[in-house]
PDB file of C-alpha atoms in Angstrom:
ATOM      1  CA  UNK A   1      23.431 -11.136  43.335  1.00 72.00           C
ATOM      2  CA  UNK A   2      24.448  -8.740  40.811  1.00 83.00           C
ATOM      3  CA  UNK A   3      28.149  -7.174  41.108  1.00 90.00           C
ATOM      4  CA  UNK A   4      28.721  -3.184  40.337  1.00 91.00           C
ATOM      5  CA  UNK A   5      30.360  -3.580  37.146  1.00 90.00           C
ATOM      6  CA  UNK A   6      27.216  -5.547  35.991  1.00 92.00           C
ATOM      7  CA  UNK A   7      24.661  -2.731  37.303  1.00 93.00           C
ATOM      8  CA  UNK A   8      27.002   0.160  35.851  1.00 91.00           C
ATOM      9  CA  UNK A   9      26.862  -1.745  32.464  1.00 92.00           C
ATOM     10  CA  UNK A  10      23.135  -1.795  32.596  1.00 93.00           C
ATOM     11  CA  UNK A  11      22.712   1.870  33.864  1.00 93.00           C
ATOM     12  CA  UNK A  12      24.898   2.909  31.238  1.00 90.00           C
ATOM     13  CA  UNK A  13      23.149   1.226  28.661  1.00 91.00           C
ATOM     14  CA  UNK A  14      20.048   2.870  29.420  1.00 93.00           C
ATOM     15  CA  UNK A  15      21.951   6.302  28.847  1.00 89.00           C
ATOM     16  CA  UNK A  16      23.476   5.314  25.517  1.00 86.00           C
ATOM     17  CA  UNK A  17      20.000   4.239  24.677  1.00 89.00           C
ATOM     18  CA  UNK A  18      18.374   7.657  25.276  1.00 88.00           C
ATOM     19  CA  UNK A  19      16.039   5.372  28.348  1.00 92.00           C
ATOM     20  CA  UNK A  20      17.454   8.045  30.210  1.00 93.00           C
ATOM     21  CA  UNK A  21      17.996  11.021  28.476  1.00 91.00           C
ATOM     22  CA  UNK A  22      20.432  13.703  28.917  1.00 90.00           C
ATOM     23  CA  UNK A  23      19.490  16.401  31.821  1.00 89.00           C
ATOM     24  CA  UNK A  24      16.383  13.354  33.124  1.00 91.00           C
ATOM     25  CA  UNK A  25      16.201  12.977  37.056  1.00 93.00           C
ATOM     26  CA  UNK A  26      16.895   9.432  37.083  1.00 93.00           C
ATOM     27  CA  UNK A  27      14.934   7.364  39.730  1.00 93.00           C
ATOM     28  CA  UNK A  28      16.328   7.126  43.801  1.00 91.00           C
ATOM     29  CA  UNK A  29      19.014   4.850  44.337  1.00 91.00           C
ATOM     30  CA  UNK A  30      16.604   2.642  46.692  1.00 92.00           C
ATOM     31  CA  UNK A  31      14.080   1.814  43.738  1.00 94.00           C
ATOM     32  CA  UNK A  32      17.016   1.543  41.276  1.00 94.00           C
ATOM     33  CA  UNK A  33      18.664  -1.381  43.703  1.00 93.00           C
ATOM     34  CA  UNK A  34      15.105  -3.184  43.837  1.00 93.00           C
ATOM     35  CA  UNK A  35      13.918  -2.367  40.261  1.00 94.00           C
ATOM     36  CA  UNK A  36      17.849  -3.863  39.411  1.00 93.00           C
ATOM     37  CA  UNK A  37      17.909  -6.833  41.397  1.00 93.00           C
ATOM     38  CA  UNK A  38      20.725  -6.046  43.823  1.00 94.00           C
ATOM     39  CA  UNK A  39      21.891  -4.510  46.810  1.00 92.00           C
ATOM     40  CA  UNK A  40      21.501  -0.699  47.647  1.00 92.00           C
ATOM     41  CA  UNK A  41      25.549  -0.244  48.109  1.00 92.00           C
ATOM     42  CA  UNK A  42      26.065  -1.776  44.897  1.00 93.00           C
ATOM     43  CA  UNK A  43      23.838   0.737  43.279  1.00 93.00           C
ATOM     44  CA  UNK A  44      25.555   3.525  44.990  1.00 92.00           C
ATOM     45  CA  UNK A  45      29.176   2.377  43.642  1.00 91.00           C
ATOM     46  CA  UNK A  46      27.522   2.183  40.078  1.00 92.00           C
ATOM     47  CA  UNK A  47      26.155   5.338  40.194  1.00 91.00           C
ATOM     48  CA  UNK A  48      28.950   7.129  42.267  1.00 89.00           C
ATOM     49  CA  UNK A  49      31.674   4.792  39.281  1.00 87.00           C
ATOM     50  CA  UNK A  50      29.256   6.578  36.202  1.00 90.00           C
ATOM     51  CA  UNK A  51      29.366   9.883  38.154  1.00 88.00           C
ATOM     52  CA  UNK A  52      32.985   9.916  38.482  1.00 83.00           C
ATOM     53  CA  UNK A  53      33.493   9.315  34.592  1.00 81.00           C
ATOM     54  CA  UNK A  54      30.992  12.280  34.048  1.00 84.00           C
ATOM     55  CA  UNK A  55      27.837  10.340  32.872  1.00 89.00           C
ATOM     56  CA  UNK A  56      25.943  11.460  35.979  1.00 91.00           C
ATOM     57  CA  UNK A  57      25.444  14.787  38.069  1.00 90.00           C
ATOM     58  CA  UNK A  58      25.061  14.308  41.360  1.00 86.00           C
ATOM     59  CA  UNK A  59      23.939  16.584  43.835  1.00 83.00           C
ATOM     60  CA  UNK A  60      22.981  16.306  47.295  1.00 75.00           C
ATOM     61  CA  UNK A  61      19.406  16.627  48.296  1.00 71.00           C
ATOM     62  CA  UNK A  62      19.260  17.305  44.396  1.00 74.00           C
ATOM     63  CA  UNK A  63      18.859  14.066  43.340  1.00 86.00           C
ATOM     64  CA  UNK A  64      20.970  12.355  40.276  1.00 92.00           C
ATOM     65  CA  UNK A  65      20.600  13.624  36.831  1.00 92.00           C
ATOM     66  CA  UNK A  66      22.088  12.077  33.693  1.00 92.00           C
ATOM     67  CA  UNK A  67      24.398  14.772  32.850  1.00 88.00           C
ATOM     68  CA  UNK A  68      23.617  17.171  29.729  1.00 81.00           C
ATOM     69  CA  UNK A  69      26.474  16.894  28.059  1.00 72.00           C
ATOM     70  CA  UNK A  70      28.094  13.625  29.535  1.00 64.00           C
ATOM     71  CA  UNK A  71      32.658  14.534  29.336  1.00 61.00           C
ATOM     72  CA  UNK A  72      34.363  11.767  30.342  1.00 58.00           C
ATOM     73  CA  UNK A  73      36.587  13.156  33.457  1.00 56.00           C
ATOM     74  CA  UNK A  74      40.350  12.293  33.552  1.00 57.00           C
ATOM     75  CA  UNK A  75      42.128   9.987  36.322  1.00 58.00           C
ATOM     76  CA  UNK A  76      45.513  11.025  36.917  1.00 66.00           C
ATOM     77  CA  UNK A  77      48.086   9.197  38.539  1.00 73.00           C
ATOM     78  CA  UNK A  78      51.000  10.873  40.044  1.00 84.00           C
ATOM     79  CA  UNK A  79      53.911   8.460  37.867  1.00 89.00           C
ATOM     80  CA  UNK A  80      57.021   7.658  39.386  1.00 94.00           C
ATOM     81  CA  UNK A  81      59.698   9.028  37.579  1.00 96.00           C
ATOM     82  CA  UNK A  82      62.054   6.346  37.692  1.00 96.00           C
ATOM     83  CA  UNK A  83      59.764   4.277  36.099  1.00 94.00           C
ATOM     84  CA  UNK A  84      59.295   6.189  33.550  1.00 93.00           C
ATOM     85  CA  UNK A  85      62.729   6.190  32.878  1.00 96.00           C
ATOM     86  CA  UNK A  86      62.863   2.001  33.323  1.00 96.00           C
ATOM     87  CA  UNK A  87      59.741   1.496  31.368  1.00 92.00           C
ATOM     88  CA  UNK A  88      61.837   3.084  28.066  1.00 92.00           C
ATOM     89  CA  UNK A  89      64.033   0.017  28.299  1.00 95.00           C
ATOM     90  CA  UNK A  90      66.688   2.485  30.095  1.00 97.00           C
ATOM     91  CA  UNK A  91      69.028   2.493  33.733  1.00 98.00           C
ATOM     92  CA  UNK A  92      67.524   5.529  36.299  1.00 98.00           C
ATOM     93  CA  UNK A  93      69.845   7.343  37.937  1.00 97.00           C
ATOM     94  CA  UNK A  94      69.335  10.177  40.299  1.00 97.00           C
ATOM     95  CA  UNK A  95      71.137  12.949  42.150  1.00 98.00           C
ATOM     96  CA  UNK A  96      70.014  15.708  44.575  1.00 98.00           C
ATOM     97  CA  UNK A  97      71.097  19.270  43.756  1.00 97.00           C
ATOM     98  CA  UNK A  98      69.597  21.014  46.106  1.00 96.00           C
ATOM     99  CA  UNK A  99      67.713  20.434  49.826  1.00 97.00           C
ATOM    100  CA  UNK A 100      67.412  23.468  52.104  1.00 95.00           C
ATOM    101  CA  UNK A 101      64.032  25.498  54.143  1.00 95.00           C
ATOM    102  CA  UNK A 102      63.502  28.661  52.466  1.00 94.00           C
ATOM    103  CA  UNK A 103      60.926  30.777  52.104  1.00 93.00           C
ATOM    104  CA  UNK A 104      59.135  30.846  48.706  1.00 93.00           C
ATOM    105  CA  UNK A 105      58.551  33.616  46.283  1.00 91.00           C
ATOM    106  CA  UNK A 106      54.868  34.904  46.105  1.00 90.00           C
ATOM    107  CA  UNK A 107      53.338  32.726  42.978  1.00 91.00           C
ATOM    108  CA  UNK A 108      54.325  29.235  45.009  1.00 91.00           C
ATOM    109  CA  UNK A 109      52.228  30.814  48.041  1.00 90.00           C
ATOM    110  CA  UNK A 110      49.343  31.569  45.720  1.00 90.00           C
ATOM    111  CA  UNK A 111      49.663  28.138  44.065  1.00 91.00           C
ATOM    112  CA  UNK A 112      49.750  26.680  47.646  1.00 90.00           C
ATOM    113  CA  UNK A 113      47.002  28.736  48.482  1.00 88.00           C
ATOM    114  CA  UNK A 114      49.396  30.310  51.604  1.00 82.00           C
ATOM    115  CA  UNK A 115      48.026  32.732  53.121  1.00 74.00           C
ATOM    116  CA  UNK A 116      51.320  34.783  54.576  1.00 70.00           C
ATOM    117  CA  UNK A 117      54.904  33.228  54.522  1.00 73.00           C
ATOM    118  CA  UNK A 118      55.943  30.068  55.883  1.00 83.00           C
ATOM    119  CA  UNK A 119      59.400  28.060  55.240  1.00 91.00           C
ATOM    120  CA  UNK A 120      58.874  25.249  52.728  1.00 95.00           C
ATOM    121  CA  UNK A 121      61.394  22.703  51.761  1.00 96.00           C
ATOM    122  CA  UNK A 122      62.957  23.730  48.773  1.00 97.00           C
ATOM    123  CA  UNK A 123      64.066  20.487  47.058  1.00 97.00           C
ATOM    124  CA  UNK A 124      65.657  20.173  43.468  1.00 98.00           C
ATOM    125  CA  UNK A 125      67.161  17.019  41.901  1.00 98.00           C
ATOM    126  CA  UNK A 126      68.096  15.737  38.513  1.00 98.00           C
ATOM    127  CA  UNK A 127      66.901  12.627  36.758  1.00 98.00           C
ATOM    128  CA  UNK A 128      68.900  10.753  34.505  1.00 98.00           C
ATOM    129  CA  UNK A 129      68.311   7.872  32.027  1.00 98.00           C
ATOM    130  CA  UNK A 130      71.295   5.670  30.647  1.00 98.00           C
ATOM    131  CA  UNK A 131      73.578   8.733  31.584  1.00 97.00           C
ATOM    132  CA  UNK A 132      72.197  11.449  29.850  1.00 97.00           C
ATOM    133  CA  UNK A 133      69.776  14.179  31.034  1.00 98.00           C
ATOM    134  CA  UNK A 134      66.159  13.431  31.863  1.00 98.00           C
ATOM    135  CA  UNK A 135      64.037  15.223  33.877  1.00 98.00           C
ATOM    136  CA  UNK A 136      64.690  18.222  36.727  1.00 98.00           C
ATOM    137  CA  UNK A 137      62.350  18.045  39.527  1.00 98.00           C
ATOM    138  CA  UNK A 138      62.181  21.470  41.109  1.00 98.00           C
ATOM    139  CA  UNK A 139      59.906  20.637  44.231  1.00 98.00           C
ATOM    140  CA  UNK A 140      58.142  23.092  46.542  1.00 97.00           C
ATOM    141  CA  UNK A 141      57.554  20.815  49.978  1.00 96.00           C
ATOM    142  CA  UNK A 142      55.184  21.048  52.944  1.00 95.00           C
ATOM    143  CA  UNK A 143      57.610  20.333  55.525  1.00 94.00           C
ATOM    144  CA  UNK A 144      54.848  18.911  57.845  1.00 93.00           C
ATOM    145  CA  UNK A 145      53.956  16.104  55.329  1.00 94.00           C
ATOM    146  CA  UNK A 146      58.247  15.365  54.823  1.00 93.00           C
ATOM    147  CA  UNK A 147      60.032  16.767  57.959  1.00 92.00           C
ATOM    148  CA  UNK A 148      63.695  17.071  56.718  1.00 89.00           C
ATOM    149  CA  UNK A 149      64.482  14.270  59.665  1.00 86.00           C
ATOM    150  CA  UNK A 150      62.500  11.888  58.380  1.00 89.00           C
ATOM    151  CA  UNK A 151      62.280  12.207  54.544  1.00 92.00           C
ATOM    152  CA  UNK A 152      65.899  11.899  53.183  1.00 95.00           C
ATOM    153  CA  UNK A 153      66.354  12.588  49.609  1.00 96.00           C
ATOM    154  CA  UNK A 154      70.349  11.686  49.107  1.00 95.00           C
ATOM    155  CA  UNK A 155      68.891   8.207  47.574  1.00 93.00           C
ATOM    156  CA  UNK A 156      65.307   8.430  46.840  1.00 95.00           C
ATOM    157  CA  UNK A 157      63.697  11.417  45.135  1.00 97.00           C
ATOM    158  CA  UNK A 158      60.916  13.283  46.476  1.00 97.00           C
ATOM    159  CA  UNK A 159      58.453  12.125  43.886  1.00 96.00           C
ATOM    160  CA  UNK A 160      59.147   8.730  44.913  1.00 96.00           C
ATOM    161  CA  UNK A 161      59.321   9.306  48.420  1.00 95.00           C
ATOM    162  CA  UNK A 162      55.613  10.903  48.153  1.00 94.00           C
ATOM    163  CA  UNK A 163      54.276   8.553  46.246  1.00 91.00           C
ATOM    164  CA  UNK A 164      54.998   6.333  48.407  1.00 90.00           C
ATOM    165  CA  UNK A 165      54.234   7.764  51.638  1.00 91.00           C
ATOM    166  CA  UNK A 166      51.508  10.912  51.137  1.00 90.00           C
ATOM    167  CA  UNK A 167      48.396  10.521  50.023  1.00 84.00           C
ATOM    168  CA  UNK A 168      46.311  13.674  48.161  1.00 83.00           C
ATOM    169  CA  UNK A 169      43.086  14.445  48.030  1.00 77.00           C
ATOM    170  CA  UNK A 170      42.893  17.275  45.021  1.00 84.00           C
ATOM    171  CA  UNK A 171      45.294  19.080  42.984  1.00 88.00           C
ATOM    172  CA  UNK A 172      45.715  20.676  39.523  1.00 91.00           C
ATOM    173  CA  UNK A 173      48.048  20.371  36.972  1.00 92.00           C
ATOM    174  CA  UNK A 174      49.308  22.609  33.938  1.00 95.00           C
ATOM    175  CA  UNK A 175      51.253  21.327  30.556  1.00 95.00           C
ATOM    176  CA  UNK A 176      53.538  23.979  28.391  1.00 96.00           C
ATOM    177  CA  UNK A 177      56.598  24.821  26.897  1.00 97.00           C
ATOM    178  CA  UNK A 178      59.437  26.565  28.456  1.00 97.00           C
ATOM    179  CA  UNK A 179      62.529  27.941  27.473  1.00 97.00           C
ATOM    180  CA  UNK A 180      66.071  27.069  28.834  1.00 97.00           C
ATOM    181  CA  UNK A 181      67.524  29.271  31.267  1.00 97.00           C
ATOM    182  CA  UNK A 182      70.945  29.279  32.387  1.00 97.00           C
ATOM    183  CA  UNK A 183      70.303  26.890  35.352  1.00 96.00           C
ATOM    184  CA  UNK A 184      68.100  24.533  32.978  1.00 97.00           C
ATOM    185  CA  UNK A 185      70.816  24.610  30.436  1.00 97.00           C
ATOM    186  CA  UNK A 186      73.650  23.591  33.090  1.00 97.00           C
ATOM    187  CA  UNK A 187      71.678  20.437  34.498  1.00 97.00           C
ATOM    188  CA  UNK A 188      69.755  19.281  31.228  1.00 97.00           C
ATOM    189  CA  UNK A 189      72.661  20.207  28.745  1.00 97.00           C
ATOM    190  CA  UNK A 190      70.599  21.873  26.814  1.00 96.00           C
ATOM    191  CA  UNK A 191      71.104  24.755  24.132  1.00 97.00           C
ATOM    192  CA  UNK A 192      70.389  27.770  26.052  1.00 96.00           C
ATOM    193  CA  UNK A 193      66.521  28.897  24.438  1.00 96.00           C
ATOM    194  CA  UNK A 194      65.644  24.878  23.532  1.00 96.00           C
ATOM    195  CA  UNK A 195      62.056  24.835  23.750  1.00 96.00           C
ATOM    196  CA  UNK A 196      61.319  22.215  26.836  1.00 98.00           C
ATOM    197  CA  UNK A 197      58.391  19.992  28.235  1.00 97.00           C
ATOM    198  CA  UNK A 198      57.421  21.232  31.815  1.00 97.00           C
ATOM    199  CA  UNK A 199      54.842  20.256  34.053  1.00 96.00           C
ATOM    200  CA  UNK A 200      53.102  21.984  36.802  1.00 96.00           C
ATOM    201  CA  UNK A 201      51.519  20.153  39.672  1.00 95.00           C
ATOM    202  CA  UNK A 202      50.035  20.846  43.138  1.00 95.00           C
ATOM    203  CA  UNK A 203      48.571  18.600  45.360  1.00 93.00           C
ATOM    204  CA  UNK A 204      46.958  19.281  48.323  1.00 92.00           C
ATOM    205  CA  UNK A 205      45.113  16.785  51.554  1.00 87.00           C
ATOM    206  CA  UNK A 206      41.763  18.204  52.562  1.00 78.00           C
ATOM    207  CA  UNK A 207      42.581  21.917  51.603  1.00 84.00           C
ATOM    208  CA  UNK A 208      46.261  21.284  53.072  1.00 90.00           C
ATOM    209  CA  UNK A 209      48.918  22.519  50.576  1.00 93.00           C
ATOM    210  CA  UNK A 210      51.537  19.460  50.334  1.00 94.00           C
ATOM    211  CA  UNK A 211      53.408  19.998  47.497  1.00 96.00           C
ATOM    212  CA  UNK A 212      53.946  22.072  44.356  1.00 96.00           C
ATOM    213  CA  UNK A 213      56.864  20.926  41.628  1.00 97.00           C
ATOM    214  CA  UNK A 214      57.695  21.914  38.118  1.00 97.00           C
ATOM    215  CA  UNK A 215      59.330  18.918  36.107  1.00 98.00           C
ATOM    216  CA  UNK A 216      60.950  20.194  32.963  1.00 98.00           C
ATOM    217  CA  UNK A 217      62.190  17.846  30.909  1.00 98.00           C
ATOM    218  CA  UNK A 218      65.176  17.335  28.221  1.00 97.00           C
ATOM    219  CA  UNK A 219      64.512  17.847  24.997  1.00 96.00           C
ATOM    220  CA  UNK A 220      63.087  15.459  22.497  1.00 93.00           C
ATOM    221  CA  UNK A 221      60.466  13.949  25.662  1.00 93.00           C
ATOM    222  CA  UNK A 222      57.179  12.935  24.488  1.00 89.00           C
ATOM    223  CA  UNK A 223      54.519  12.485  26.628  1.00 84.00           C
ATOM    224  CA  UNK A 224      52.352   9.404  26.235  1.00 76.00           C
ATOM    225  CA  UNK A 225      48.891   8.285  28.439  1.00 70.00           C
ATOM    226  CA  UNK A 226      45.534   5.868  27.878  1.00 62.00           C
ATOM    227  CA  UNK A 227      42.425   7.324  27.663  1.00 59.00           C
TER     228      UNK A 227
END
């Protein structure tokens, strides 16, 4: 029998090919598995693996169409940010600056998609590698997904912690450039201005706001990734 990475490989040769050309209702999964040689749920996970990378558009009750301009779709990883810091050949260290429930200002409601006010844990902490300056991690926190009882972030940060422990369903995420403010200047020593690396991410579990943190980091950080 015929495994899903061999099926996938043959379905997406047929789209390279122009067999099935771009915007083309392709055939139902059923006559696909016995026109293919293999099982119907190994049809399904090639089709729902070439979906996912953006080859196919799939609708419900709409059938499957080979998408008209096929975009191969990102899979991001939430990265630990010690690692980050051991994978550059250098020693993590971590300390918490801040861990309190407050009640956040208006744009992390409408990132969270809040609708009213509600306490979040407010959680900041600074990232070091071999000493020096690394990353802030200014953290906007769901208490219901890291109750302050149970989560303790004195020795693990709440990236870690969440990584570890919560899993998410959807979220977005933003790259730019900041400049240093006074309290960005004080943790990453920075000149006050410096042009920094930040990151915006929210994550969310079935429409349930978890999380939404802003890592800036020192200057001179590159970001790398595969495609």
């Amino acid at each position: 029998m015929k495994s899903w990475q061999t099926v996938r490989a043959e379905a997406l040769a047929r789209i390279r090919s122009g067999a099935w050309p771009p915007g083309e209702t392709i055939p139902r999964e059923a006559d696909l598995a016995e026109e293919f040689g293999c099982a119907r749920a190994t049809m399904n996970r090639a089709m729902q693996s070439l979906a996912d990378e953006g080859y196919l558009d799939r609708r419900r009750k709409g059938g499957t169409r080979v998408a008209a301009m096929p975009v191969r779709k990102a899979v991001f990883e939430i990265p630990v940010i010690r690692q980050q810091v051991e994978q550059r050949r250098s020693t993590h260290a971590y300390r918490l600056v801040t861990d309190r429930l407050t009640t956040p200002p208006e744009e992390v409601c409408a990132a969270l998609k809040f609708r009213g006010r509600m306490q979040l844990r407010r959680v900041t902490a600074l990232h070091l590698a071999d000493g020096r300056p690394f990353c802030v991690e200014d953290r906007w926190l769901n208490p219901v997904f890291a109750p302050p009882g149970e989560a303790d972030f004195a020795e693990v940060s709440a990236n870690e912690w969440l990584v570890r422990h919560v899993t998410y369903s959807t979220g977005t995420l933003a790259f730019y450039a900041r400049p240093a403010n006074a309290a960005l200047v004080r943790l990453l020593k920075c000149a006050h201005g410096a042009s920094l690396f930040a990151i915006d991410r929210t994550t969310f579990d079935d429409g349930t706001p978890i999380t939404s943190v802003t890592l800036t980091y020192a200057p001179g950080y590159r970001m790398e990734t595969l495609m």
